[in-house]
mmCIF file of N, CA and C in Angstrom:
data_model
loop_
_atom_site.group_PDB
_atom_site.id
_atom_site.type_symbol
_atom_site.label_atom_id
_atom_site.label_comp_id
_atom_site.label_asym_id
_atom_site.label_seq_id
_atom_site.Cartn_x
_atom_site.Cartn_y
_atom_site.Cartn_z
ATOM 1 N N ASN A 840 19.217 14.553 -1.619
ATOM 2 C CA ASN A 840 17.739 14.886 -2.109
ATOM 3 C C ASN A 840 17.732 14.282 -3.436
ATOM 4 N N GLY A 841 16.767 13.448 -3.779
ATOM 5 C CA GLY A 841 16.464 13.021 -5.126
ATOM 6 C C GLY A 841 16.171 11.495 -5.036
ATOM 7 N N THR A 842 16.034 10.818 -6.093
ATOM 8 C CA THR A 842 15.840 9.477 -6.277
ATOM 9 C C THR A 842 17.053 8.747 -6.873
ATOM 10 N N SER A 843 17.243 7.518 -6.421
ATOM 11 C CA SER A 843 18.296 6.793 -7.162
ATOM 12 C C SER A 843 17.738 5.351 -7.482
ATOM 13 N N ARG A 844 18.436 4.880 -8.435
ATOM 14 C CA ARG A 844 18.202 3.442 -8.783
ATOM 15 C C ARG A 844 19.472 2.657 -8.642
ATOM 16 N N ILE A 845 19.261 1.621 -8.000
ATOM 17 C CA ILE A 845 20.407 0.607 -7.715
ATOM 18 C C ILE A 845 20.044 -0.638 -8.553
ATOM 19 N N GLU A 846 20.934 -1.007 -9.455
ATOM 20 C CA GLU A 846 20.771 -2.277 -10.202
ATOM 21 C C GLU A 846 21.071 -3.520 -9.294
ATOM 22 N N MET A 847 20.134 -4.418 -9.439
ATOM 23 C CA MET A 847 20.410 -5.706 -8.671
ATOM 24 C C MET A 847 20.573 -6.883 -9.627
ATOM 25 N N ASP A 848 21.299 -7.885 -9.246
ATOM 26 C CA ASP A 848 21.294 -9.083 -10.062
ATOM 27 C C ASP A 848 20.010 -9.935 -9.693
ATOM 28 N N ASN A 849 19.668 -10.962 -10.378
ATOM 29 C CA ASN A 849 18.546 -11.771 -10.032
ATOM 30 C C ASN A 849 18.495 -12.295 -8.753
ATOM 31 N N ASP A 850 19.753 -12.667 -8.248
ATOM 32 C CA ASP A 850 19.807 -13.254 -6.894
ATOM 33 C C ASP A 850 19.659 -12.204 -5.688
ATOM 34 N N GLY A 851 19.321 -10.882 -6.112
ATOM 35 C CA GLY A 851 19.241 -9.865 -5.129
ATOM 36 C C GLY A 851 20.559 -8.992 -4.728
ATOM 37 N N SER A 852 21.708 -9.489 -5.268
ATOM 38 C CA SER A 852 22.855 -8.943 -4.938
ATOM 39 C C SER A 852 23.084 -7.649 -5.676
ATOM 40 N N ASN A 853 23.798 -6.567 -5.107
ATOM 41 C CA ASN A 853 23.929 -5.306 -5.758
ATOM 42 C C ASN A 853 24.990 -5.334 -6.791
ATOM 43 N N ARG A 854 24.744 -4.834 -7.956
ATOM 44 C CA ARG A 854 25.714 -4.667 -9.121
ATOM 45 C C ARG A 854 26.699 -3.529 -8.773
ATOM 46 N N ASN A 855 26.591 -2.780 -7.816
ATOM 47 C CA ASN A 855 27.564 -1.737 -7.326
ATOM 48 C C ASN A 855 27.486 -0.561 -8.370
ATOM 49 N N SER A 856 26.294 -0.357 -8.996
ATOM 50 C CA SER A 856 26.130 0.672 -9.873
ATOM 51 C C SER A 856 24.970 1.531 -9.320
ATOM 52 N N VAL A 857 25.086 2.860 -9.143
ATOM 53 C CA VAL A 857 23.997 3.691 -8.794
ATOM 54 C C VAL A 857 23.825 4.792 -9.783
ATOM 55 N N ILE A 858 22.682 4.968 -10.260
ATOM 56 C CA ILE A 858 22.291 6.008 -11.191
ATOM 57 C C ILE A 858 21.354 7.042 -10.386
ATOM 58 N N ARG A 859 21.825 8.117 -10.473
ATOM 59 C CA ARG A 859 21.156 9.167 -9.534
ATOM 60 C C ARG A 859 20.324 10.132 -10.475
ATOM 61 N N GLN A 860 19.060 10.424 -10.199
ATOM 62 C CA GLN A 860 18.312 11.238 -10.859
ATOM 63 C C GLN A 860 17.986 12.433 -9.981
ATOM 64 N N GLU A 861 18.394 13.518 -10.328
ATOM 65 C CA GLU A 861 18.277 14.768 -9.323
ATOM 66 C C GLU A 861 16.703 15.283 -9.414
ATOM 67 N N GLN A 862 16.240 15.431 -8.467
ATOM 68 C CA GLN A 862 14.886 16.046 -8.318
ATOM 69 C C GLN A 862 15.059 17.368 -7.521
ATOM 70 N N ARG A 863 14.678 18.477 -8.336
ATOM 71 C CA ARG A 863 14.712 19.764 -7.760
ATOM 72 C C ARG A 863 13.396 20.525 -7.803
ATOM 73 N N LEU A 864 12.539 20.141 -6.684
ATOM 74 C CA LEU A 864 11.146 20.664 -6.776
ATOM 75 C C LEU A 864 10.892 21.732 -5.756
ATOM 76 N N LYS A 865 11.417 22.980 -6.170
ATOM 77 C CA LYS A 865 11.239 24.121 -5.384
ATOM 78 C C LYS A 865 11.698 23.885 -3.975
ATOM 79 N N SER A 866 12.908 23.330 -3.773
ATOM 80 C CA SER A 866 13.349 23.112 -2.313
ATOM 81 C C SER A 866 12.609 22.095 -1.583
ATOM 82 N N CYS A 867 11.701 21.252 -2.262
ATOM 83 C CA CYS A 867 10.883 20.239 -1.527
ATOM 84 C C CYS A 867 11.825 19.067 -1.406
ATOM 85 N N THR A 868 11.398 18.255 -0.438
ATOM 86 C CA THR A 868 12.185 17.043 -0.157
ATOM 87 C C THR A 868 11.184 15.908 -0.608
ATOM 88 N N LEU A 869 11.865 14.929 -1.442
ATOM 89 C CA LEU A 869 11.197 13.878 -1.858
ATOM 90 C C LEU A 869 11.605 12.675 -1.125
ATOM 91 N N SER A 870 10.701 11.633 -0.796
ATOM 92 C CA SER A 870 11.006 10.444 -0.112
ATOM 93 C C SER A 870 10.169 9.284 -0.476
ATOM 94 N N ALA A 871 10.414 8.103 -0.032
ATOM 95 C CA ALA A 871 9.559 6.961 -0.118
ATOM 96 C C ALA A 871 9.244 6.623 -1.569
ATOM 97 N N PRO A 872 10.171 6.522 -2.442
ATOM 98 C CA PRO A 872 9.727 6.149 -3.811
ATOM 99 C C PRO A 872 9.202 4.675 -3.839
ATOM 100 N N PHE A 873 8.087 4.498 -4.655
ATOM 101 C CA PHE A 873 7.502 3.218 -4.709
ATOM 102 C C PHE A 873 7.098 3.054 -6.208
ATOM 103 N N ILE A 874 7.512 1.997 -6.875
ATOM 104 C CA ILE A 874 7.147 1.653 -8.246
ATOM 105 C C ILE A 874 6.162 0.473 -8.362
ATOM 106 N N PHE A 875 5.008 0.724 -9.101
ATOM 107 C CA PHE A 875 4.055 -0.254 -9.182
ATOM 108 C C PHE A 875 3.703 -0.429 -10.757
ATOM 109 N N LYS A 876 3.626 -1.704 -11.153
ATOM 110 C CA LYS A 876 3.420 -1.973 -12.567
ATOM 111 C C LYS A 876 1.958 -2.358 -12.854
ATOM 112 N N ARG A 877 1.354 -1.631 -13.761
ATOM 113 C CA ARG A 877 0.103 -1.950 -14.141
ATOM 114 C C ARG A 877 -0.071 -2.010 -15.659
ATOM 115 N N ASP A 878 -0.530 -2.995 -16.229
ATOM 116 C CA ASP A 878 -0.628 -3.027 -17.733
ATOM 117 C C ASP A 878 0.735 -2.712 -18.434
ATOM 118 N N LYS A 879 0.756 -1.666 -19.264
ATOM 119 C CA LYS A 879 1.997 -1.458 -19.997
ATOM 120 C C LYS A 879 2.827 -0.334 -19.237
ATOM 121 N N TYR A 880 2.411 0.245 -18.122
ATOM 122 C CA TYR A 880 3.083 1.315 -17.587
ATOM 123 C C TYR A 880 3.746 0.877 -16.108
ATOM 124 N N PHE A 881 4.826 1.529 -15.823
ATOM 125 C CA PHE A 881 5.403 1.584 -14.481
ATOM 126 C C PHE A 881 4.950 2.912 -13.868
ATOM 127 N N TYR A 882 4.442 2.897 -12.558
ATOM 128 C CA TYR A 882 4.061 4.173 -12.032
ATOM 129 C C TYR A 882 4.961 4.426 -10.827
ATOM 130 N N LEU A 883 5.520 5.574 -10.707
ATOM 131 C CA LEU A 883 6.426 5.961 -9.635
ATOM 132 C C LEU A 883 5.737 6.835 -8.741
ATOM 133 N N PHE A 884 5.547 6.341 -7.474
ATOM 134 C CA PHE A 884 4.821 7.174 -6.417
ATOM 135 C C PHE A 884 5.879 7.709 -5.474
ATOM 136 N N VAL A 885 5.831 8.957 -5.242
ATOM 137 C CA VAL A 885 6.675 9.555 -4.129
ATOM 138 C C VAL A 885 6.048 10.404 -3.320
ATOM 139 N N THR A 886 6.546 10.623 -2.017
ATOM 140 C CA THR A 886 6.093 11.558 -1.154
ATOM 141 C C THR A 886 6.855 12.914 -1.244
ATOM 142 N N ARG A 887 6.166 14.069 -1.377
ATOM 143 C CA ARG A 887 6.746 15.349 -1.425
ATOM 144 C C ARG A 887 6.393 15.979 -0.152
ATOM 145 N N GLU A 888 7.368 16.554 0.581
ATOM 146 C CA GLU A 888 7.118 17.130 1.793
ATOM 147 C C GLU A 888 6.818 18.735 1.644
ATOM 148 N N TYR A 889 6.189 19.202 2.607
ATOM 149 C CA TYR A 889 5.898 20.635 2.607
ATOM 150 C C TYR A 889 7.032 21.417 2.123
ATOM 151 N N CYS A 890 6.719 22.355 1.164
ATOM 152 C CA CYS A 890 7.845 23.189 0.681
ATOM 153 C C CYS A 890 7.596 24.654 0.479
ATOM 154 N N ARG A 891 6.310 25.071 0.608
ATOM 155 C CA ARG A 891 5.920 26.445 0.385
ATOM 156 C C ARG A 891 5.063 26.957 1.531
ATOM 157 N N GLN A 892 5.167 28.078 1.869
ATOM 158 C CA GLN A 892 4.498 28.649 3.036
ATOM 159 C C GLN A 892 3.042 28.728 2.766
ATOM 160 N N ASP A 893 2.599 28.985 1.425
ATOM 161 C CA ASP A 893 1.247 29.075 1.087
ATOM 162 C C ASP A 893 0.452 27.785 0.974
ATOM 163 N N GLU A 894 1.086 26.738 1.232
ATOM 164 C CA GLU A 894 0.265 25.529 1.063
ATOM 165 C C GLU A 894 -0.100 25.040 2.509
ATOM 166 N N ASP A 895 -1.326 24.659 2.676
ATOM 167 C CA ASP A 895 -1.903 24.183 3.785
ATOM 168 C C ASP A 895 -1.862 22.600 4.026
ATOM 169 N N PHE A 896 -0.738 22.036 3.601
ATOM 170 C CA PHE A 896 -0.562 20.572 3.950
ATOM 171 C C PHE A 896 0.887 20.353 4.167
ATOM 172 N N SER A 897 1.091 19.135 4.840
ATOM 173 C CA SER A 897 2.527 18.933 5.139
ATOM 174 C C SER A 897 3.094 17.980 4.213
ATOM 175 N N HIS A 898 2.424 17.043 3.467
ATOM 176 C CA HIS A 898 2.853 16.058 2.694
ATOM 177 C C HIS A 898 1.900 15.735 1.618
ATOM 178 N N GLU A 899 2.422 15.489 0.426
ATOM 179 C CA GLU A 899 1.474 14.888 -0.603
ATOM 180 C C GLU A 899 2.108 13.751 -1.339
ATOM 181 N N ILE A 900 1.338 12.990 -2.090
ATOM 182 C CA ILE A 900 1.866 11.944 -2.826
ATOM 183 C C ILE A 900 1.733 12.311 -4.337
ATOM 184 N N ILE A 901 2.871 12.255 -5.048
ATOM 185 C CA ILE A 901 2.721 12.626 -6.444
ATOM 186 C C ILE A 901 3.133 11.367 -7.264
ATOM 187 N N VAL A 902 2.745 11.284 -8.507
ATOM 188 C CA VAL A 902 2.833 10.077 -9.350
ATOM 189 C C VAL A 902 3.343 10.532 -10.813
ATOM 190 N N GLY A 903 4.143 9.579 -11.485
ATOM 191 C CA GLY A 903 4.437 9.691 -12.794
ATOM 192 C C GLY A 903 4.332 8.289 -13.297
ATOM 193 N N ARG A 904 4.389 8.208 -14.627
ATOM 194 C CA ARG A 904 4.546 6.886 -15.152
ATOM 195 C C ARG A 904 5.427 6.940 -16.384
ATOM 196 N N SER A 905 5.834 5.623 -16.704
ATOM 197 C CA SER A 905 6.829 5.343 -17.862
ATOM 198 C C SER A 905 6.511 4.056 -18.392
ATOM 199 N N LYS A 906 6.866 3.744 -19.611
ATOM 200 C CA LYS A 906 6.802 2.457 -20.153
ATOM 201 C C LYS A 906 8.122 1.650 -19.801
ATOM 202 N N SER A 907 9.098 2.360 -19.141
ATOM 203 C CA SER A 907 10.291 1.588 -18.801
ATOM 204 C C SER A 907 10.491 1.953 -17.379
ATOM 205 N N ILE A 908 10.978 0.845 -16.613
ATOM 206 C CA ILE A 908 11.066 0.867 -15.116
ATOM 207 C C ILE A 908 12.208 2.030 -14.760
ATOM 208 N N THR A 909 13.026 2.173 -15.634
ATOM 209 C CA THR A 909 14.135 3.187 -15.374
ATOM 210 C C THR A 909 13.791 4.690 -15.840
ATOM 211 N N GLY A 910 12.475 4.815 -16.382
ATOM 212 C CA GLY A 910 12.026 6.049 -16.798
ATOM 213 C C GLY A 910 12.296 6.487 -18.234
ATOM 214 N N PRO A 911 12.056 7.586 -18.527
ATOM 215 C CA PRO A 911 11.708 8.854 -17.755
ATOM 216 C C PRO A 911 10.266 8.757 -17.257
ATOM 217 N N TYR A 912 10.018 9.283 -16.184
ATOM 218 C CA TYR A 912 8.524 9.187 -15.599
ATOM 219 C C TYR A 912 8.024 10.727 -15.788
ATOM 220 N N VAL A 913 6.775 10.750 -16.271
ATOM 221 C CA VAL A 913 6.113 11.866 -16.555
ATOM 222 C C VAL A 913 4.706 11.987 -15.791
ATOM 223 N N GLY A 914 4.281 13.148 -15.577
ATOM 224 C CA GLY A 914 3.010 13.475 -14.847
ATOM 225 C C GLY A 914 1.802 13.405 -15.990
ATOM 226 N N THR A 915 0.686 13.671 -15.597
ATOM 227 C CA THR A 915 -0.422 13.748 -16.627
ATOM 228 C C THR A 915 -0.209 14.824 -17.697
ATOM 229 N N ASP A 916 0.559 15.933 -17.309
ATOM 230 C CA ASP A 916 0.618 17.019 -18.302
ATOM 231 C C ASP A 916 1.954 16.726 -19.163
ATOM 232 N N GLY A 917 2.633 15.569 -19.022
ATOM 233 C CA GLY A 917 3.705 15.282 -19.778
ATOM 234 C C GLY A 917 5.072 15.782 -19.261
ATOM 235 N N GLU A 918 4.912 16.526 -18.046
ATOM 236 C CA GLU A 918 6.232 17.152 -17.512
ATOM 237 C C GLU A 918 7.039 16.114 -16.784
ATOM 238 N N LEU A 919 8.320 16.059 -17.013
ATOM 239 C CA LEU A 919 9.244 15.065 -16.404
ATOM 240 C C LEU A 919 9.302 15.262 -14.967
ATOM 241 N N MET A 920 9.195 14.089 -14.168
ATOM 242 C CA MET A 920 9.263 14.180 -12.673
ATOM 243 C C MET A 920 10.665 14.750 -12.226
ATOM 244 N N ASP A 921 11.732 14.378 -13.010
ATOM 245 C CA ASP A 921 13.094 14.772 -12.658
ATOM 246 C C ASP A 921 13.280 16.353 -13.035
ATOM 247 N N LYS A 922 12.250 16.934 -13.538
ATOM 248 C CA LYS A 922 12.368 18.313 -13.778
ATOM 249 C C LYS A 922 11.253 19.024 -13.092
ATOM 250 N N GLY A 923 10.754 18.386 -11.948
ATOM 251 C CA GLY A 923 9.699 19.109 -11.096
ATOM 252 C C GLY A 923 8.340 18.699 -11.535
ATOM 253 N N GLY A 924 8.165 17.797 -12.453
ATOM 254 C CA GLY A 924 6.745 17.328 -12.717
ATOM 255 C C GLY A 924 6.185 16.239 -11.862
ATOM 256 N N GLY A 925 5.142 15.721 -12.210
ATOM 257 C CA GLY A 925 4.439 14.733 -11.410
ATOM 258 C C GLY A 925 3.056 15.158 -11.081
ATOM 259 N N SER A 926 2.223 14.289 -11.058
ATOM 260 C CA SER A 926 0.773 14.620 -10.784
ATOM 261 C C SER A 926 0.354 14.414 -9.360
ATOM 262 N N HIS A 927 -0.403 15.224 -8.851
ATOM 263 C CA HIS A 927 -0.887 15.153 -7.398
ATOM 264 C C HIS A 927 -1.808 13.963 -7.406
ATOM 265 N N LEU A 928 -1.575 12.884 -6.522
ATOM 266 C CA LEU A 928 -2.405 11.977 -6.253
ATOM 267 C C LEU A 928 -3.340 12.212 -4.999
ATOM 268 N N THR A 929 -2.645 12.631 -4.018
ATOM 269 C CA THR A 929 -3.402 13.077 -2.759
ATOM 270 C C THR A 929 -2.642 14.150 -1.989
ATOM 271 N N ARG A 930 -3.138 14.993 -1.395
ATOM 272 C CA ARG A 930 -2.599 15.920 -0.404
ATOM 273 C C ARG A 930 -3.500 15.953 0.689
ATOM 274 N N GLY A 931 -3.421 16.990 1.676
ATOM 275 C CA GLY A 931 -4.279 17.137 2.817
ATOM 276 C C GLY A 931 -5.657 17.497 2.674
ATOM 277 N N ASN A 932 -6.491 17.302 3.580
ATOM 278 C CA ASN A 932 -7.817 17.802 3.610
ATOM 279 C C ASN A 932 -8.069 18.433 5.026
ATOM 280 N N GLU A 933 -9.373 18.555 5.440
ATOM 281 C CA GLU A 933 -9.688 19.221 6.707
ATOM 282 C C GLU A 933 -9.280 18.232 7.934
ATOM 283 N N LYS A 934 -9.201 16.975 7.542
ATOM 284 C CA LYS A 934 -8.928 15.925 8.635
ATOM 285 C C LYS A 934 -7.445 15.660 8.823
ATOM 286 N N TYR A 935 -6.736 15.636 7.648
ATOM 287 C CA TYR A 935 -5.375 15.254 7.624
ATOM 288 C C TYR A 935 -4.559 16.275 6.868
ATOM 289 N N SER A 936 -3.451 16.738 7.408
ATOM 290 C CA SER A 936 -2.452 17.571 6.711
ATOM 291 C C SER A 936 -1.760 17.050 5.670
ATOM 292 N N GLY A 937 -1.653 15.781 5.439
ATOM 293 C CA GLY A 937 -0.990 15.055 4.451
ATOM 294 C C GLY A 937 -1.019 13.644 4.437
ATOM 295 N N VAL A 938 -0.760 12.904 3.490
ATOM 296 C CA VAL A 938 -0.570 11.549 3.411
ATOM 297 C C VAL A 938 0.873 11.261 2.801
ATOM 298 N N ALA A 939 1.511 10.249 3.341
ATOM 299 C CA ALA A 939 2.951 10.038 2.951
ATOM 300 C C ALA A 939 3.309 8.661 3.032
ATOM 301 N N HIS A 940 4.587 8.429 2.518
ATOM 302 C CA HIS A 940 5.271 7.058 2.682
ATOM 303 C C HIS A 940 4.389 5.892 2.298
ATOM 304 N N ASN A 941 3.795 5.932 1.099
ATOM 305 C CA ASN A 941 2.853 4.808 0.567
ATOM 306 C C ASN A 941 3.515 3.745 -0.183
ATOM 307 N N SER A 942 2.620 2.651 -0.312
ATOM 308 C CA SER A 942 2.951 1.618 -1.055
ATOM 309 C C SER A 942 1.544 1.202 -1.705
ATOM 310 N N ILE A 943 1.560 0.399 -2.722
ATOM 311 C CA ILE A 943 0.500 -0.034 -3.347
ATOM 312 C C ILE A 943 0.279 -1.578 -3.314
ATOM 313 N N TYR A 944 -0.807 -2.139 -2.863
ATOM 314 C CA TYR A 944 -1.085 -3.444 -2.862
ATOM 315 C C TYR A 944 -2.383 -3.915 -3.466
ATOM 316 N N GLN A 945 -2.413 -5.137 -3.940
ATOM 317 C CA GLN A 945 -3.728 -5.561 -4.440
ATOM 318 C C GLN A 945 -4.284 -6.573 -3.565
ATOM 319 N N PHE A 946 -5.545 -6.345 -3.010
ATOM 320 C CA PHE A 946 -6.249 -7.292 -2.190
ATOM 321 C C PHE A 946 -7.537 -7.505 -2.839
ATOM 322 N N ASP A 947 -8.040 -8.557 -3.033
ATOM 323 C CA ASP A 947 -9.284 -9.087 -3.786
ATOM 324 C C ASP A 947 -9.522 -8.194 -4.892
ATOM 325 N N GLU A 948 -8.526 -8.287 -5.759
ATOM 326 C CA GLU A 948 -8.528 -7.595 -7.170
ATOM 327 C C GLU A 948 -8.683 -6.193 -7.081
ATOM 328 N N LYS A 949 -8.529 -5.475 -5.968
ATOM 329 C CA LYS A 949 -8.711 -3.997 -5.880
ATOM 330 C C LYS A 949 -7.254 -3.481 -5.474
ATOM 331 N N ASN A 950 -6.909 -2.391 -6.012
ATOM 332 C CA ASN A 950 -5.579 -1.689 -5.698
ATOM 333 C C ASN A 950 -5.839 -0.872 -4.554
ATOM 334 N N ASN A 951 -4.846 -0.950 -3.528
ATOM 335 C CA ASN A 951 -5.094 -0.143 -2.349
ATOM 336 C C ASN A 951 -3.712 0.593 -2.031
ATOM 337 N N LEU A 952 -3.851 1.925 -1.706
ATOM 338 C CA LEU A 952 -2.699 2.745 -1.328
ATOM 339 C C LEU A 952 -2.737 2.436 0.327
ATOM 340 N N VAL A 953 -1.511 2.152 0.756
ATOM 341 C CA VAL A 953 -1.234 1.993 2.232
ATOM 342 C C VAL A 953 -0.216 2.951 2.542
ATOM 343 N N GLY A 954 -0.437 3.767 3.716
ATOM 344 C CA GLY A 954 0.576 4.664 3.919
ATOM 345 C C GLY A 954 0.191 5.287 5.263
ATOM 346 N N HIS A 955 0.710 6.451 5.626
ATOM 347 C CA HIS A 955 0.240 7.071 6.866
ATOM 348 C C HIS A 955 -0.222 8.471 6.671
ATOM 349 N N ALA A 956 -1.144 8.990 7.495
ATOM 350 C CA ALA A 956 -1.693 10.374 7.247
ATOM 351 C C ALA A 956 -1.345 11.087 8.574
ATOM 352 N N TYR A 957 -1.054 12.349 8.390
ATOM 353 C CA TYR A 957 -0.806 13.234 9.556
ATOM 354 C C TYR A 957 -2.224 13.843 10.118
ATOM 355 N N ASN A 958 -2.494 13.573 11.170
ATOM 356 C CA ASN A 958 -3.809 13.879 11.766
ATOM 357 C C ASN A 958 -3.735 15.450 12.200
ATOM 358 N N ARG A 959 -4.772 16.263 11.689
ATOM 359 C CA ARG A 959 -4.868 17.681 12.161
ATOM 360 C C ARG A 959 -5.550 17.847 13.557
ATOM 361 N N GLY A 960 -6.248 16.805 13.931
ATOM 362 C CA GLY A 960 -6.979 16.909 15.132
ATOM 363 C C GLY A 960 -6.259 16.927 16.442
ATOM 364 N N ASN A 961 -6.960 17.026 17.542
ATOM 365 C CA ASN A 961 -6.055 17.046 18.876
ATOM 366 C C ASN A 961 -5.438 15.742 19.162
ATOM 367 N N GLU A 962 -5.690 14.656 18.433
ATOM 368 C CA GLU A 962 -4.857 13.382 18.519
ATOM 369 C C GLU A 962 -3.533 13.634 18.166
ATOM 370 N N GLY A 963 -3.310 14.405 17.115
ATOM 371 C CA GLY A 963 -1.837 14.440 16.607
ATOM 372 C C GLY A 963 -1.341 13.258 16.028
ATOM 373 N N GLY A 964 -0.173 13.341 15.702
ATOM 374 C CA GLY A 964 0.500 12.125 15.281
ATOM 375 C C GLY A 964 0.065 11.572 13.965
ATOM 376 N N THR A 965 0.467 10.411 13.573
ATOM 377 C CA THR A 965 0.089 9.699 12.400
ATOM 378 C C THR A 965 -0.810 8.565 12.523
ATOM 379 N N LYS A 966 -1.474 8.235 11.470
ATOM 380 C CA LYS A 966 -2.444 7.154 11.459
ATOM 381 C C LYS A 966 -2.213 6.323 10.173
ATOM 382 N N LEU A 967 -2.305 4.973 10.241
ATOM 383 C CA LEU A 967 -2.257 4.043 9.240
ATOM 384 C C LEU A 967 -3.376 4.372 8.313
ATOM 385 N N ILE A 968 -3.247 4.494 7.104
ATOM 386 C CA ILE A 968 -4.426 4.804 6.190
ATOM 387 C C ILE A 968 -4.312 3.820 5.096
ATOM 388 N N ILE A 969 -5.530 3.277 4.729
ATOM 389 C CA ILE A 969 -5.652 2.321 3.560
ATOM 390 C C ILE A 969 -6.726 2.799 2.734
ATOM 391 N N LEU A 970 -6.430 3.305 1.491
ATOM 392 C CA LEU A 970 -7.429 3.851 0.587
ATOM 393 C C LEU A 970 -7.367 3.100 -0.704
ATOM 394 N N GLU A 971 -8.723 2.802 -1.189
ATOM 395 C CA GLU A 971 -8.809 2.067 -2.543
ATOM 396 C C GLU A 971 -8.383 3.135 -3.646
ATOM 397 N N MET A 972 -7.687 2.526 -4.605
ATOM 398 C CA MET A 972 -7.218 3.358 -5.667
ATOM 399 C C MET A 972 -7.946 2.797 -6.862
ATOM 400 N N ILE A 973 -8.502 3.786 -7.660
ATOM 401 C CA ILE A 973 -9.126 3.410 -8.850
ATOM 402 C C ILE A 973 -8.351 4.029 -10.132
ATOM 403 N N TRP A 974 -8.670 3.524 -11.225
ATOM 404 C CA TRP A 974 -7.860 4.010 -12.411
ATOM 405 C C TRP A 974 -8.885 4.663 -13.413
ATOM 406 N N ASN A 975 -8.478 5.892 -13.789
ATOM 407 C CA ASN A 975 -9.436 6.546 -14.625
ATOM 408 C C ASN A 975 -9.332 6.050 -16.105
ATOM 409 N N ASP A 976 -10.026 6.679 -17.001
ATOM 410 C CA ASP A 976 -10.048 6.245 -18.419
ATOM 411 C C ASP A 976 -8.761 6.397 -19.013
ATOM 412 N N ASN A 977 -7.904 7.225 -18.609
ATOM 413 C CA ASN A 977 -6.562 7.451 -19.179
ATOM 414 C C ASN A 977 -5.503 6.598 -18.515
ATOM 415 N N ASN A 978 -5.903 5.712 -17.670
ATOM 416 C CA ASN A 978 -4.998 4.865 -16.945
ATOM 417 C C ASN A 978 -4.084 5.574 -15.945
ATOM 418 N N TRP A 979 -4.705 6.566 -15.155
ATOM 419 C CA TRP A 979 -4.032 7.282 -14.180
ATOM 420 C C TRP A 979 -4.752 6.916 -12.869
ATOM 421 N N PRO A 980 -3.915 6.685 -11.784
ATOM 422 C CA PRO A 980 -4.524 6.368 -10.529
ATOM 423 C C PRO A 980 -5.227 7.597 -9.840
ATOM 424 N N GLU A 981 -6.324 7.389 -9.043
ATOM 425 C CA GLU A 981 -7.011 8.335 -8.391
ATOM 426 C C GLU A 981 -7.480 7.685 -6.996
ATOM 427 N N ILE A 982 -7.452 8.519 -5.953
ATOM 428 C CA ILE A 982 -7.879 8.098 -4.650
ATOM 429 C C ILE A 982 -8.759 9.251 -3.990
ATOM 430 N N ASP A 983 -9.564 8.835 -3.068
ATOM 431 C CA ASP A 983 -10.412 9.830 -2.415
ATOM 432 C C ASP A 983 -10.055 9.745 -0.885
ATOM 433 N N LEU A 984 -9.465 10.792 -0.458
ATOM 434 C CA LEU A 984 -8.857 10.939 0.888
ATOM 435 C C LEU A 984 -10.006 10.917 1.931
ATOM 436 N N ALA A 985 -11.273 11.331 1.412
ATOM 437 C CA ALA A 985 -12.476 11.439 2.370
ATOM 438 C C ALA A 985 -13.038 9.995 2.651
ATOM 439 N N SER A 986 -12.515 8.921 2.000
ATOM 440 C CA SER A 986 -13.064 7.602 2.241
ATOM 441 C C SER A 986 -12.780 6.930 3.519
ATOM 442 N N PRO A 987 -11.556 7.199 4.149
ATOM 443 C CA PRO A 987 -11.292 6.303 5.306
ATOM 444 C C PRO A 987 -12.130 6.700 6.567
#
């Protein structure tokens, strides 16, 4: 459980060093880390899986940012991601119980979150989801799950 960084040489070979950053988020599982660079910040997006009985969603995407690719990454409140911080980018709604395993791509000069959503309806299963991501005045990403 947690995130790791593996240093690579320019040719793509592994330098055989792994730095482990422990993530202890109330017994939650983190997966699918993705780093996106925009202007002077690196943004770390991760999927956090269901971890409390009182939450009505199965997965959410949280985000933190840093001026260094190796961190430390913090949420909008300044709390370190490796200490349980991170800002909620999206979680479930009435149609989806959660969105997970994302990546960010730029198409036609727009940033898009690509991932999968867990359908609450009788279809069940997951659905490919592509959501436009906008940036607020404080340079934090925002998405609207109601848009697909």
